[in-house]
PDB file of C-alpha atoms in Angstrom:
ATOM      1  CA  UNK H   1       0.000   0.000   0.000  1.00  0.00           C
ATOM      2  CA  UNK H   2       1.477   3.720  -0.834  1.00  0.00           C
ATOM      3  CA  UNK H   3       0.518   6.339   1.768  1.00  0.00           C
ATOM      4  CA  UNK H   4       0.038   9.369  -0.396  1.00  0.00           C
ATOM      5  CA  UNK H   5      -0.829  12.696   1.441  1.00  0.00           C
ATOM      6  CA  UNK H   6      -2.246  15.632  -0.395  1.00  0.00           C
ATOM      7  CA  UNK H   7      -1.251  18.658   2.151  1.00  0.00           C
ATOM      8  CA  UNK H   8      -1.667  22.327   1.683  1.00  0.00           C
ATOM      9  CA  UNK H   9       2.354  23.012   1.069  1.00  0.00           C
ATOM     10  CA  UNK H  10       4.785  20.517   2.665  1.00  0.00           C
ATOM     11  CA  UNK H  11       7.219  21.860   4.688  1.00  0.00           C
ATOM     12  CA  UNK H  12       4.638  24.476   5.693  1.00  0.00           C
ATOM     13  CA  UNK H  13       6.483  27.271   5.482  1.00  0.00           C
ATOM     14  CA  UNK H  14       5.753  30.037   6.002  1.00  0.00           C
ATOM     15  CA  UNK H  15       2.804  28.061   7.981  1.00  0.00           C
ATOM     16  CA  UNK H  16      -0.616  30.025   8.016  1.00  0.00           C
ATOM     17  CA  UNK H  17      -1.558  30.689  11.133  1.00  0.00           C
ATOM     18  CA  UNK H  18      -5.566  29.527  10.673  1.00  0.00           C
ATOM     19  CA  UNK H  19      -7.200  27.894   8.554  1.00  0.00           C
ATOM     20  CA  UNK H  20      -8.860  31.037   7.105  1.00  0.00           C
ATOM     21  CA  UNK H  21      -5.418  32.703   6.258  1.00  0.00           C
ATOM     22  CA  UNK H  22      -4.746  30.085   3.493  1.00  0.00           C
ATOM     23  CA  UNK H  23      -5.151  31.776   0.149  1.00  0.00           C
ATOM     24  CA  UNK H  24      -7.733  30.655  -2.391  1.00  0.00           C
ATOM     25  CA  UNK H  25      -4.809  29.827  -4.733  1.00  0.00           C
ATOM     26  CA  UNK H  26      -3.587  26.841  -2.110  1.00  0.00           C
ATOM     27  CA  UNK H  27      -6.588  25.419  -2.446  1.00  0.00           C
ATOM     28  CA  UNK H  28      -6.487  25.471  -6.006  1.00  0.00           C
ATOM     29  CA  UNK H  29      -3.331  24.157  -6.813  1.00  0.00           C
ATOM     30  CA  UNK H  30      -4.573  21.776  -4.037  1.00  0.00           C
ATOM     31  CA  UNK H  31      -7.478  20.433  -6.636  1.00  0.00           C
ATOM     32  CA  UNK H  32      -4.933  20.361  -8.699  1.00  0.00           C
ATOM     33  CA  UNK H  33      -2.636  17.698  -7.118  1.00  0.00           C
ATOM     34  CA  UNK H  34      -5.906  15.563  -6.707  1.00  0.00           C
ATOM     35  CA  UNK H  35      -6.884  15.757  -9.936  1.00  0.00           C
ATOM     36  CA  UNK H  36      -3.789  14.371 -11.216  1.00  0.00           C
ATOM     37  CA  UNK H  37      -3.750  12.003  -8.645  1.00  0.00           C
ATOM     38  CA  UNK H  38      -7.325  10.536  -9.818  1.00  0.00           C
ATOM     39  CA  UNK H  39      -5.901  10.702 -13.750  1.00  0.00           C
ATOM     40  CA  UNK H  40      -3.437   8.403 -12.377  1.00  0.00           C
ATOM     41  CA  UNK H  41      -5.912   6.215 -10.508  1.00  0.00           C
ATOM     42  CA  UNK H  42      -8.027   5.822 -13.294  1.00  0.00           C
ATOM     43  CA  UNK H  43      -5.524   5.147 -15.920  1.00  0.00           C
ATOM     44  CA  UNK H  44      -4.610   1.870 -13.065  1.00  0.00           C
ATOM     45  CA  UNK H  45      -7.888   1.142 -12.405  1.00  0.00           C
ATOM     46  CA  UNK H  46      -6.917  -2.550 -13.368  1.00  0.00           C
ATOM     47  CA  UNK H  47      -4.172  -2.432 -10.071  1.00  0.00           C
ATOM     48  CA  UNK H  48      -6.086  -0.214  -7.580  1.00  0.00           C
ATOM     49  CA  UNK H  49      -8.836  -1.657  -5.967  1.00  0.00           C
ATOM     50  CA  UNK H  50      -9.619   1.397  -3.336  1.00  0.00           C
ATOM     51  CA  UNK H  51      -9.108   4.773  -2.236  1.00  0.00           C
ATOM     52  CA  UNK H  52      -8.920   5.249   1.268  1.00  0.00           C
ATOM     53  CA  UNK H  53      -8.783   9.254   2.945  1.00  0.00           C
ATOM     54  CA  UNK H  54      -7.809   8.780   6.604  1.00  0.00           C
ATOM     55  CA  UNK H  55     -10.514  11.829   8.033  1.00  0.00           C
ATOM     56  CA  UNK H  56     -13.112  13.713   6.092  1.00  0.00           C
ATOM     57  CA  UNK H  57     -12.621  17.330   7.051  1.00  0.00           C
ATOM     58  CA  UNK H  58      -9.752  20.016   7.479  1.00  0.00           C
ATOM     59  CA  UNK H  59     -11.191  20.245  10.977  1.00  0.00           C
ATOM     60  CA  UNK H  60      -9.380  17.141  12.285  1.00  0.00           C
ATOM     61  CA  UNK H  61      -6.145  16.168  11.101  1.00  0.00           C
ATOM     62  CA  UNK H  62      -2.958  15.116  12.395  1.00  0.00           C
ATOM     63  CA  UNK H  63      -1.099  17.354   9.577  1.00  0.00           C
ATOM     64  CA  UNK H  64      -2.134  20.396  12.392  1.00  0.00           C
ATOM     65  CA  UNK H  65       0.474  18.720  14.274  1.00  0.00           C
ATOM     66  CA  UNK H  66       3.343  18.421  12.112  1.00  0.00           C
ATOM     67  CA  UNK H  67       2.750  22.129  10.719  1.00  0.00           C
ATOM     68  CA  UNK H  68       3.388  23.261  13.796  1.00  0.00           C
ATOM     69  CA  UNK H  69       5.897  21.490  14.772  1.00  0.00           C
ATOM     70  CA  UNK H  70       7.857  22.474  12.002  1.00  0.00           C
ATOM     71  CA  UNK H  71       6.709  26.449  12.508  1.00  0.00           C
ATOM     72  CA  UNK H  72       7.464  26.776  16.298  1.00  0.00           C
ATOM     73  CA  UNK H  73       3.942  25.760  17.500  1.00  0.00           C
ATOM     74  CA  UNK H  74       2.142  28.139  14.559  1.00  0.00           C
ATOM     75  CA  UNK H  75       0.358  26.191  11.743  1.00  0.00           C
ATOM     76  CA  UNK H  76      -2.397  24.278  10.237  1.00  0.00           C
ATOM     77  CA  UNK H  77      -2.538  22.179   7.085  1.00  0.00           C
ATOM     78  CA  UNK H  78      -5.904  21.322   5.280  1.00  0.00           C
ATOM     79  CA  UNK H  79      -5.299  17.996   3.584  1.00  0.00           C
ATOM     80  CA  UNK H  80      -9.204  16.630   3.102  1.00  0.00           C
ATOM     81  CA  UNK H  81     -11.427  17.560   0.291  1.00  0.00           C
ATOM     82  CA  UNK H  82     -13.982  19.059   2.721  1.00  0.00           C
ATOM     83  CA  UNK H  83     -13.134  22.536   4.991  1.00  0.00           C
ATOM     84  CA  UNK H  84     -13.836  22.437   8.688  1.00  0.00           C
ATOM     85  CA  UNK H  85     -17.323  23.127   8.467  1.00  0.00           C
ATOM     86  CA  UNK H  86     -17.907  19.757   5.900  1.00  0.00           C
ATOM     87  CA  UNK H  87     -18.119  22.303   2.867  1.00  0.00           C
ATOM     88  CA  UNK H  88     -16.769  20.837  -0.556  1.00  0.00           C
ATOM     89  CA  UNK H  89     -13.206  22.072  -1.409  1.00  0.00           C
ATOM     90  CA  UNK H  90     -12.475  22.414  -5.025  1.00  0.00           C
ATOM     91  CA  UNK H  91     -10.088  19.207  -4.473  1.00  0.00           C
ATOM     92  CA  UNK H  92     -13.529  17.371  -4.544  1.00  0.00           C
ATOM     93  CA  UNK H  93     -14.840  18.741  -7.586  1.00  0.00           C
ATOM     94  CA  UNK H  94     -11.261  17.944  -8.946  1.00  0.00           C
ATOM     95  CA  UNK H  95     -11.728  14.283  -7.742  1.00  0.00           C
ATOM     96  CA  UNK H  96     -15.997  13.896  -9.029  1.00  0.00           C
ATOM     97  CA  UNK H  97     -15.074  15.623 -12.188  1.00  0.00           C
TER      98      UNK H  97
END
């Protein structure tokens, strides 16, 4: 299995300090990764069996964590395809288109 995670920027740095100071344009290029990621997937649909997202929303992830640890306790990542109120990101448009 290949662990593949789809974070805002990786190192976060600068890190954005909440959630609602990450630019429009992150989450674009954010769709973006997905939907190259899903290309991929579908061209080896005949080797992939599944999918899996470990969480659902931006409102609970462990990527928090490592943001901030690598941005002296200031950071947040947004890795899911739905924001912290369960509201479709563009990566999920990216991924149904």
């Amino acid at each position: 299995m290949t662990n593949i995670h789809i974070q805002i920027d990786w190192p976060p740095r600068p890190a954005y300090p909440t959630y609602e100071a990450i630019p429009l344009d992150q989450f674009e290029a954010q769709a973006e990764r997905y939907n190259q990621l899903f290309n991929l997937y579908e061209r080896l649909d005949d080797k992939i069996s599944s999918v899996t997202f470990w969480g659902i929303a931006d409102n609970h992830t462990w990527l928090n964590d490592r943001a901030e640890q690598y941005n002296d306790g200031v950071g947040v990542d947004a890795p899911f395809v739905f924001d912290t109120n369960y509201q479709v990101k563009p990566a999920y448009w990216a991924i149904m288109d």
